[in-house]
mmCIF file of C-alpha atoms in Angstrom:
data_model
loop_
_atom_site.group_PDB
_atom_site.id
_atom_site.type_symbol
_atom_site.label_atom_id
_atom_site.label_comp_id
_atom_site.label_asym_id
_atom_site.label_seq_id
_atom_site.Cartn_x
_atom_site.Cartn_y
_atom_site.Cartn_z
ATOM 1 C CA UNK A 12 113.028 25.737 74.411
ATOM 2 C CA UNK A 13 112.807 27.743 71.519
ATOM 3 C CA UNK A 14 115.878 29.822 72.200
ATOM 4 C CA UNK A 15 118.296 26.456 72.512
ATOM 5 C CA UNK A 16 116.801 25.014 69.472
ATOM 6 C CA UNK A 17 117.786 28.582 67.315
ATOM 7 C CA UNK A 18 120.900 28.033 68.878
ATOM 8 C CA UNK A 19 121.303 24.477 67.762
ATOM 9 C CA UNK A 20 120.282 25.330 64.175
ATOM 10 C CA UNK A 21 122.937 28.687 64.197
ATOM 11 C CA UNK A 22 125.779 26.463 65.324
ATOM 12 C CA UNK A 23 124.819 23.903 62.422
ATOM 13 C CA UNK A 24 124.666 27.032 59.786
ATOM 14 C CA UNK A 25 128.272 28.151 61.526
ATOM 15 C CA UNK A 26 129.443 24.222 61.232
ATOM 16 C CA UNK A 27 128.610 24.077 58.038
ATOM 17 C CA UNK A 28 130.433 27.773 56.869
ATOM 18 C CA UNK A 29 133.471 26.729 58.588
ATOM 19 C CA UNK A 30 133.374 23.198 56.605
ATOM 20 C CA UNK A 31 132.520 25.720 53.394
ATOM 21 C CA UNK A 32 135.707 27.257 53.702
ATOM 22 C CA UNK A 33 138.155 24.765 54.431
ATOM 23 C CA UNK A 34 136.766 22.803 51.297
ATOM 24 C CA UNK A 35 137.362 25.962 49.095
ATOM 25 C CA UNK A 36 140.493 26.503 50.364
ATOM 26 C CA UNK A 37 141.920 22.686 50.666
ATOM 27 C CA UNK A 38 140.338 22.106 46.788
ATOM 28 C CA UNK A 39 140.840 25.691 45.237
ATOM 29 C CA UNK A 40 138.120 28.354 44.783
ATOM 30 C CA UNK A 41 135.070 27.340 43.295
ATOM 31 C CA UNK A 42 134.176 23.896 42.614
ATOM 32 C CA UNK A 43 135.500 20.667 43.439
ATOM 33 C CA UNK A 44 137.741 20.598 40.145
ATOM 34 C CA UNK A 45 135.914 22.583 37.471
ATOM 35 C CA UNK A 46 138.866 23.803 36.195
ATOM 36 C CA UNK A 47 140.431 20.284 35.974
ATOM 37 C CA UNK A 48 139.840 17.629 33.686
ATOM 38 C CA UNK A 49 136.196 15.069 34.731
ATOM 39 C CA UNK A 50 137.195 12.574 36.911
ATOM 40 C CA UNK A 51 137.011 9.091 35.263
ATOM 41 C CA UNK A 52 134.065 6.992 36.334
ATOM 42 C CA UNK A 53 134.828 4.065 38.515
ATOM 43 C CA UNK A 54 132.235 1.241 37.214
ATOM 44 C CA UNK A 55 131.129 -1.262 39.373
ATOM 45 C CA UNK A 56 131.179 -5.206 38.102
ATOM 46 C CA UNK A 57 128.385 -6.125 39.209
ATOM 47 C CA UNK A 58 125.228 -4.821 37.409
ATOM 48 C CA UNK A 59 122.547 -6.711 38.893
ATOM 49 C CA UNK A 60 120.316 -4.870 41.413
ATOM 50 C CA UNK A 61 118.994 -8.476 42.800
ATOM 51 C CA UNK A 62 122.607 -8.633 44.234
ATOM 52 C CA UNK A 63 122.845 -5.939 46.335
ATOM 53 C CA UNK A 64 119.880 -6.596 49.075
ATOM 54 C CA UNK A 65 120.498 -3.732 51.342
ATOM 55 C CA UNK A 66 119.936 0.281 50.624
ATOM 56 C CA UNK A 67 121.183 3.039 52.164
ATOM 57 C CA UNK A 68 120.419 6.612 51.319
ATOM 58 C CA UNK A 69 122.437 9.324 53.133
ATOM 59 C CA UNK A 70 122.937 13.122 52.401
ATOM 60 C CA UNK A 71 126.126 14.685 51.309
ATOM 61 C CA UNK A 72 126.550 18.424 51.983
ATOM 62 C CA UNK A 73 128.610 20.278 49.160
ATOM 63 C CA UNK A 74 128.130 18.861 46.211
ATOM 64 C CA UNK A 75 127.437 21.666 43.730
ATOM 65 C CA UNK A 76 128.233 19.950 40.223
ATOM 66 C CA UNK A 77 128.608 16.747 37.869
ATOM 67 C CA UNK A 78 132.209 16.668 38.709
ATOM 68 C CA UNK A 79 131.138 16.366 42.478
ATOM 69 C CA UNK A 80 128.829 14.274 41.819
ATOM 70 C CA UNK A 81 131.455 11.792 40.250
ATOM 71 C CA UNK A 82 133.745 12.346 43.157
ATOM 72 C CA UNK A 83 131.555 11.182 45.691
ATOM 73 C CA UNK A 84 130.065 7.867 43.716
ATOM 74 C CA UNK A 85 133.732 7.265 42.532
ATOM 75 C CA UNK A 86 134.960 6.982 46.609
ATOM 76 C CA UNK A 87 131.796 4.589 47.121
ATOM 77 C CA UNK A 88 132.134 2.709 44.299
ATOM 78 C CA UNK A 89 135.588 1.283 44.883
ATOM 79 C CA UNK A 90 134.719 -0.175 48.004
ATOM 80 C CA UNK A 91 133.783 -3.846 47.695
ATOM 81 C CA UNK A 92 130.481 -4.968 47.467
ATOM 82 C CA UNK A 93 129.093 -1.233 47.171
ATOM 83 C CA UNK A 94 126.863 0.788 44.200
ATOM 84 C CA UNK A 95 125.975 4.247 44.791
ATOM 85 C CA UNK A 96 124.374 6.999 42.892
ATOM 86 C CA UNK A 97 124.486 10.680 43.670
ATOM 87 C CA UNK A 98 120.964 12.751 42.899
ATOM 88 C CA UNK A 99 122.755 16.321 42.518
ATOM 89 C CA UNK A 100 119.508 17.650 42.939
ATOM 90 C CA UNK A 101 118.220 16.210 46.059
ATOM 91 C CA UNK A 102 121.820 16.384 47.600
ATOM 92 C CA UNK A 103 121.795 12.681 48.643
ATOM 93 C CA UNK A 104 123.129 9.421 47.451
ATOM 94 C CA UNK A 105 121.788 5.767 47.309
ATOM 95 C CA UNK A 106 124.113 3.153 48.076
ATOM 96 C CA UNK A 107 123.098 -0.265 47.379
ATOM 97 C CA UNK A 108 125.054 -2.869 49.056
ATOM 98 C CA UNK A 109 125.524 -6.735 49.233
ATOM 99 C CA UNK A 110 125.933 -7.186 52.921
ATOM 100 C CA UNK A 111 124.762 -4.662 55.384
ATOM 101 C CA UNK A 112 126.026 -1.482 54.992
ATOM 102 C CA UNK A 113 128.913 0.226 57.179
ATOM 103 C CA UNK A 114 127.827 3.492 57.467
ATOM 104 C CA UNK A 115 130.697 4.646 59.763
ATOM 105 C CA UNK A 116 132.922 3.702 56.100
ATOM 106 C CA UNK A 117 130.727 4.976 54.028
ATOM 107 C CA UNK A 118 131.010 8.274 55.507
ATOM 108 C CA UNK A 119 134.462 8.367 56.260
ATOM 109 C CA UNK A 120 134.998 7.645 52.029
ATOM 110 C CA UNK A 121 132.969 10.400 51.485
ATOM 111 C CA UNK A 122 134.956 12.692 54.032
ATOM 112 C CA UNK A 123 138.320 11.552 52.330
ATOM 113 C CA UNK A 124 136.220 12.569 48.736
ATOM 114 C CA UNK A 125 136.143 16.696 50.626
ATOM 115 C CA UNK A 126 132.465 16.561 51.100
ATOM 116 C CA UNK A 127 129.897 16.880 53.994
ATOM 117 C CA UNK A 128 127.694 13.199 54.864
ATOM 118 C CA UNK A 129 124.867 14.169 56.410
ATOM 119 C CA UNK A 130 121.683 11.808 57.990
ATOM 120 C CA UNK A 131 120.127 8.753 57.105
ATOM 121 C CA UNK A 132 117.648 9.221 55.685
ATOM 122 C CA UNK A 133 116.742 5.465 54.407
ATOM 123 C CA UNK A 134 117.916 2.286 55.507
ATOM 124 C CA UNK A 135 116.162 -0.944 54.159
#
């Protein structure tokens, strides 16, 4: 039992080196843009908590700076009905939403944003 779960956990570490590498290569070395101009913040209209009933708070894997940080809420942000906030520290993000959420979306706009969603790890 041991032995398959060491397994599991080296072909996550591989998974995730492999995902690594294509990300530096597909976005440049380094980080996600920190030799480009900050992306511009995409606001949402809507600034009233009360509105958005449902949370959702996922992990995103590669994330390293502010710039990434603004990546990642930007691609959530535009979709309708959706507020998320990256903690760069923790390496998740909270997504408030006004119906439930669509998690298979939400992590597909954070693929298309070159980063890694990773579990659940809140759902109210």
């Amino acid at each position: 039992m041991a032995n398959i779960i060491i397994v599991l956990i080296l072909v996550a570490l591989v998974g995730y080196g492999i995902y690594s590498y294509v990300h530096h290569l597909t976005h440049g070395g380094g980080c996600c843009g920190e030799r480009d101009a900050a992306a511009k913040k995409v606001k949402v209209e809507d600034h009233n908590k009360a509105h958005y009933p449902h949370t959702l708070v996922m992990g995103v894997g590669g994330m390293t700076c502010q710039n990434c940080q603004r990546h990642v809420e930007n691609a959530l942000n535009v979709m309708p009905g959706t507020w998320a906030a990256v903690d760069l520290a923790a390496q998740n993000v909270t997504i408030l939403t006004k119906d439930e959420a669509d998690e298979d979306a939400i992590r597909q706009a954070i693929r298309d944003a070159g980063y890694l969603p990773l579990r659940t790890t809140s759902k109210v």
